[in-house]
């Protein structure tokens, strides 16, 4: 990461599985040291091993958005100011409806024009 590429910018980290949060935390620290103004992270599956939420809270990550595809019974939104869970229920419900109605699933994966 070169200083010229992130200085003053909002950096975005994308991950598939977030478990210990060590890689996320290290990446965020590197980006912050390179001059990133804000750091947002997105993860598909948040497993959150013991200590992960504390590590995220102490890290340079400003905001983490994660889907609710993995049970995180040990993590509550009261424990964190940085993590937001996004429900996949509407997507799954629409997928099931389309399959039952024999409709295409393709529109679910198209990005709408701005």
mmCIF file of C-alpha atoms in Angstrom:
data_model
loop_
_atom_site.group_PDB
_atom_site.id
_atom_site.type_symbol
_atom_site.label_atom_id
_atom_site.label_comp_id
_atom_site.label_asym_id
_atom_site.label_seq_id
_atom_site.Cartn_x
_atom_site.Cartn_y
_atom_site.Cartn_z
ATOM 1 C CA UNK A 1 0.000 0.000 0.000
ATOM 2 C CA UNK A 2 1.543 3.241 -1.108
ATOM 3 C CA UNK A 3 0.828 6.483 0.728
ATOM 4 C CA UNK A 4 -0.230 8.172 -2.500
ATOM 5 C CA UNK A 5 -2.994 5.633 -3.108
ATOM 6 C CA UNK A 6 -4.887 5.931 0.181
ATOM 7 C CA UNK A 7 -3.915 9.234 1.776
ATOM 8 C CA UNK A 8 -7.075 11.151 2.631
ATOM 9 C CA UNK A 9 -9.322 8.443 1.190
ATOM 10 C CA UNK A 10 -11.903 6.091 2.615
ATOM 11 C CA UNK A 11 -10.387 2.615 2.359
ATOM 12 C CA UNK A 12 -12.640 -0.392 1.894
ATOM 13 C CA UNK A 13 -11.694 -3.898 3.007
ATOM 14 C CA UNK A 14 -13.746 -6.839 1.704
ATOM 15 C CA UNK A 15 -13.469 -10.321 3.196
ATOM 16 C CA UNK A 16 -15.425 -13.532 2.859
ATOM 17 C CA UNK A 17 -14.998 -14.990 6.357
ATOM 18 C CA UNK A 18 -14.111 -12.978 9.427
ATOM 19 C CA UNK A 19 -13.039 -15.205 12.305
ATOM 20 C CA UNK A 20 -10.265 -13.925 14.577
ATOM 21 C CA UNK A 21 -10.223 -10.448 12.959
ATOM 22 C CA UNK A 22 -6.423 -10.413 13.105
ATOM 23 C CA UNK A 23 -5.980 -9.974 9.343
ATOM 24 C CA UNK A 24 -8.676 -7.308 9.277
ATOM 25 C CA UNK A 25 -7.069 -5.423 12.143
ATOM 26 C CA UNK A 26 -3.571 -5.622 10.619
ATOM 27 C CA UNK A 27 -4.830 -4.486 7.225
ATOM 28 C CA UNK A 28 -6.690 -1.571 8.793
ATOM 29 C CA UNK A 29 -3.589 -0.507 10.726
ATOM 30 C CA UNK A 30 -1.513 -0.600 7.518
ATOM 31 C CA UNK A 31 -4.094 1.509 5.682
ATOM 32 C CA UNK A 32 -4.327 4.007 8.546
ATOM 33 C CA UNK A 33 -0.520 4.302 8.675
ATOM 34 C CA UNK A 34 -0.553 4.962 4.924
ATOM 35 C CA UNK A 35 -2.899 7.902 5.451
ATOM 36 C CA UNK A 36 -6.393 6.485 4.983
ATOM 37 C CA UNK A 37 -8.913 8.882 6.490
ATOM 38 C CA UNK A 38 -11.630 6.303 7.158
ATOM 39 C CA UNK A 39 -11.665 2.512 6.978
ATOM 40 C CA UNK A 40 -14.803 0.535 6.243
ATOM 41 C CA UNK A 41 -14.890 -3.247 6.107
ATOM 42 C CA UNK A 42 -17.398 -5.707 4.720
ATOM 43 C CA UNK A 43 -17.545 -9.450 5.417
ATOM 44 C CA UNK A 44 -19.941 -12.099 4.213
ATOM 45 C CA UNK A 45 -19.671 -14.489 7.157
ATOM 46 C CA UNK A 46 -18.813 -13.177 10.615
ATOM 47 C CA UNK A 47 -17.733 -16.052 12.850
ATOM 48 C CA UNK A 48 -16.183 -13.857 15.576
ATOM 49 C CA UNK A 49 -13.881 -16.127 17.580
ATOM 50 C CA UNK A 50 -13.399 -15.118 21.226
ATOM 51 C CA UNK A 51 -11.597 -11.787 21.362
ATOM 52 C CA UNK A 52 -12.461 -10.794 17.783
ATOM 53 C CA UNK A 53 -15.006 -8.122 18.725
ATOM 54 C CA UNK A 54 -12.576 -6.531 21.201
ATOM 55 C CA UNK A 55 -9.868 -6.548 18.545
ATOM 56 C CA UNK A 56 -12.203 -4.852 16.060
ATOM 57 C CA UNK A 57 -13.210 -2.264 18.646
ATOM 58 C CA UNK A 58 -9.527 -1.406 19.266
ATOM 59 C CA UNK A 59 -8.608 -1.468 15.577
ATOM 60 C CA UNK A 60 -8.458 1.316 13.014
ATOM 61 C CA UNK A 61 -11.667 0.011 11.401
ATOM 62 C CA UNK A 62 -14.356 2.686 11.580
ATOM 63 C CA UNK A 63 -17.268 0.512 10.484
ATOM 64 C CA UNK A 64 -17.751 -3.200 9.768
ATOM 65 C CA UNK A 65 -20.812 -4.470 7.943
ATOM 66 C CA UNK A 66 -21.369 -8.224 8.052
ATOM 67 C CA UNK A 67 -24.236 -10.434 6.979
ATOM 68 C CA UNK A 68 -26.095 -12.561 9.489
ATOM 69 C CA UNK A 69 -25.253 -15.827 7.715
ATOM 70 C CA UNK A 70 -23.400 -17.297 10.711
ATOM 71 C CA UNK A 71 -24.736 -17.739 14.222
ATOM 72 C CA UNK A 72 -22.974 -15.334 16.563
ATOM 73 C CA UNK A 73 -24.804 -16.096 19.781
ATOM 74 C CA UNK A 74 -21.882 -14.844 21.822
ATOM 75 C CA UNK A 75 -21.799 -11.422 20.145
ATOM 76 C CA UNK A 76 -24.408 -8.764 20.751
ATOM 77 C CA UNK A 77 -24.767 -5.308 19.256
ATOM 78 C CA UNK A 78 -24.416 -3.942 22.818
ATOM 79 C CA UNK A 79 -20.765 -5.035 22.797
ATOM 80 C CA UNK A 80 -19.724 -3.016 19.768
ATOM 81 C CA UNK A 81 -20.085 0.406 18.241
ATOM 82 C CA UNK A 82 -18.407 -0.565 14.979
ATOM 83 C CA UNK A 83 -20.225 -3.704 13.793
ATOM 84 C CA UNK A 84 -23.546 -3.672 11.946
ATOM 85 C CA UNK A 85 -25.311 -6.866 10.902
ATOM 86 C CA UNK A 86 -27.156 -6.960 7.587
ATOM 87 C CA UNK A 87 -29.979 -9.473 7.210
ATOM 88 C CA UNK A 88 -29.968 -11.802 4.218
ATOM 89 C CA UNK A 89 -33.604 -12.767 4.916
ATOM 90 C CA UNK A 90 -35.133 -10.546 2.187
ATOM 91 C CA UNK A 91 -32.772 -11.996 -0.431
ATOM 92 C CA UNK A 92 -33.481 -15.570 0.654
ATOM 93 C CA UNK A 93 -37.238 -14.974 0.739
ATOM 94 C CA UNK A 94 -37.224 -13.489 -2.771
ATOM 95 C CA UNK A 95 -35.049 -16.351 -4.011
ATOM 96 C CA UNK A 96 -37.469 -18.942 -2.630
ATOM 97 C CA UNK A 97 -40.454 -17.080 -4.108
ATOM 98 C CA UNK A 98 -38.813 -16.922 -7.540
ATOM 99 C CA UNK A 99 -37.899 -20.613 -7.483
ATOM 100 C CA UNK A 100 -41.453 -21.592 -6.483
ATOM 101 C CA UNK A 101 -42.900 -19.342 -9.206
ATOM 102 C CA UNK A 102 -40.333 -20.620 -11.745
ATOM 103 C CA UNK A 103 -38.985 -17.103 -12.265
ATOM 104 C CA UNK A 104 -35.416 -16.161 -13.123
ATOM 105 C CA UNK A 105 -32.957 -15.501 -10.307
ATOM 106 C CA UNK A 106 -30.786 -13.285 -12.527
ATOM 107 C CA UNK A 107 -32.491 -10.003 -11.537
ATOM 108 C CA UNK A 108 -31.438 -10.594 -7.935
ATOM 109 C CA UNK A 109 -27.801 -10.203 -8.922
ATOM 110 C CA UNK A 110 -28.017 -7.169 -11.197
ATOM 111 C CA UNK A 111 -26.822 -3.835 -9.925
ATOM 112 C CA UNK A 112 -29.433 -1.166 -10.667
ATOM 113 C CA UNK A 113 -28.377 1.814 -12.766
ATOM 114 C CA UNK A 114 -27.688 4.933 -10.663
#
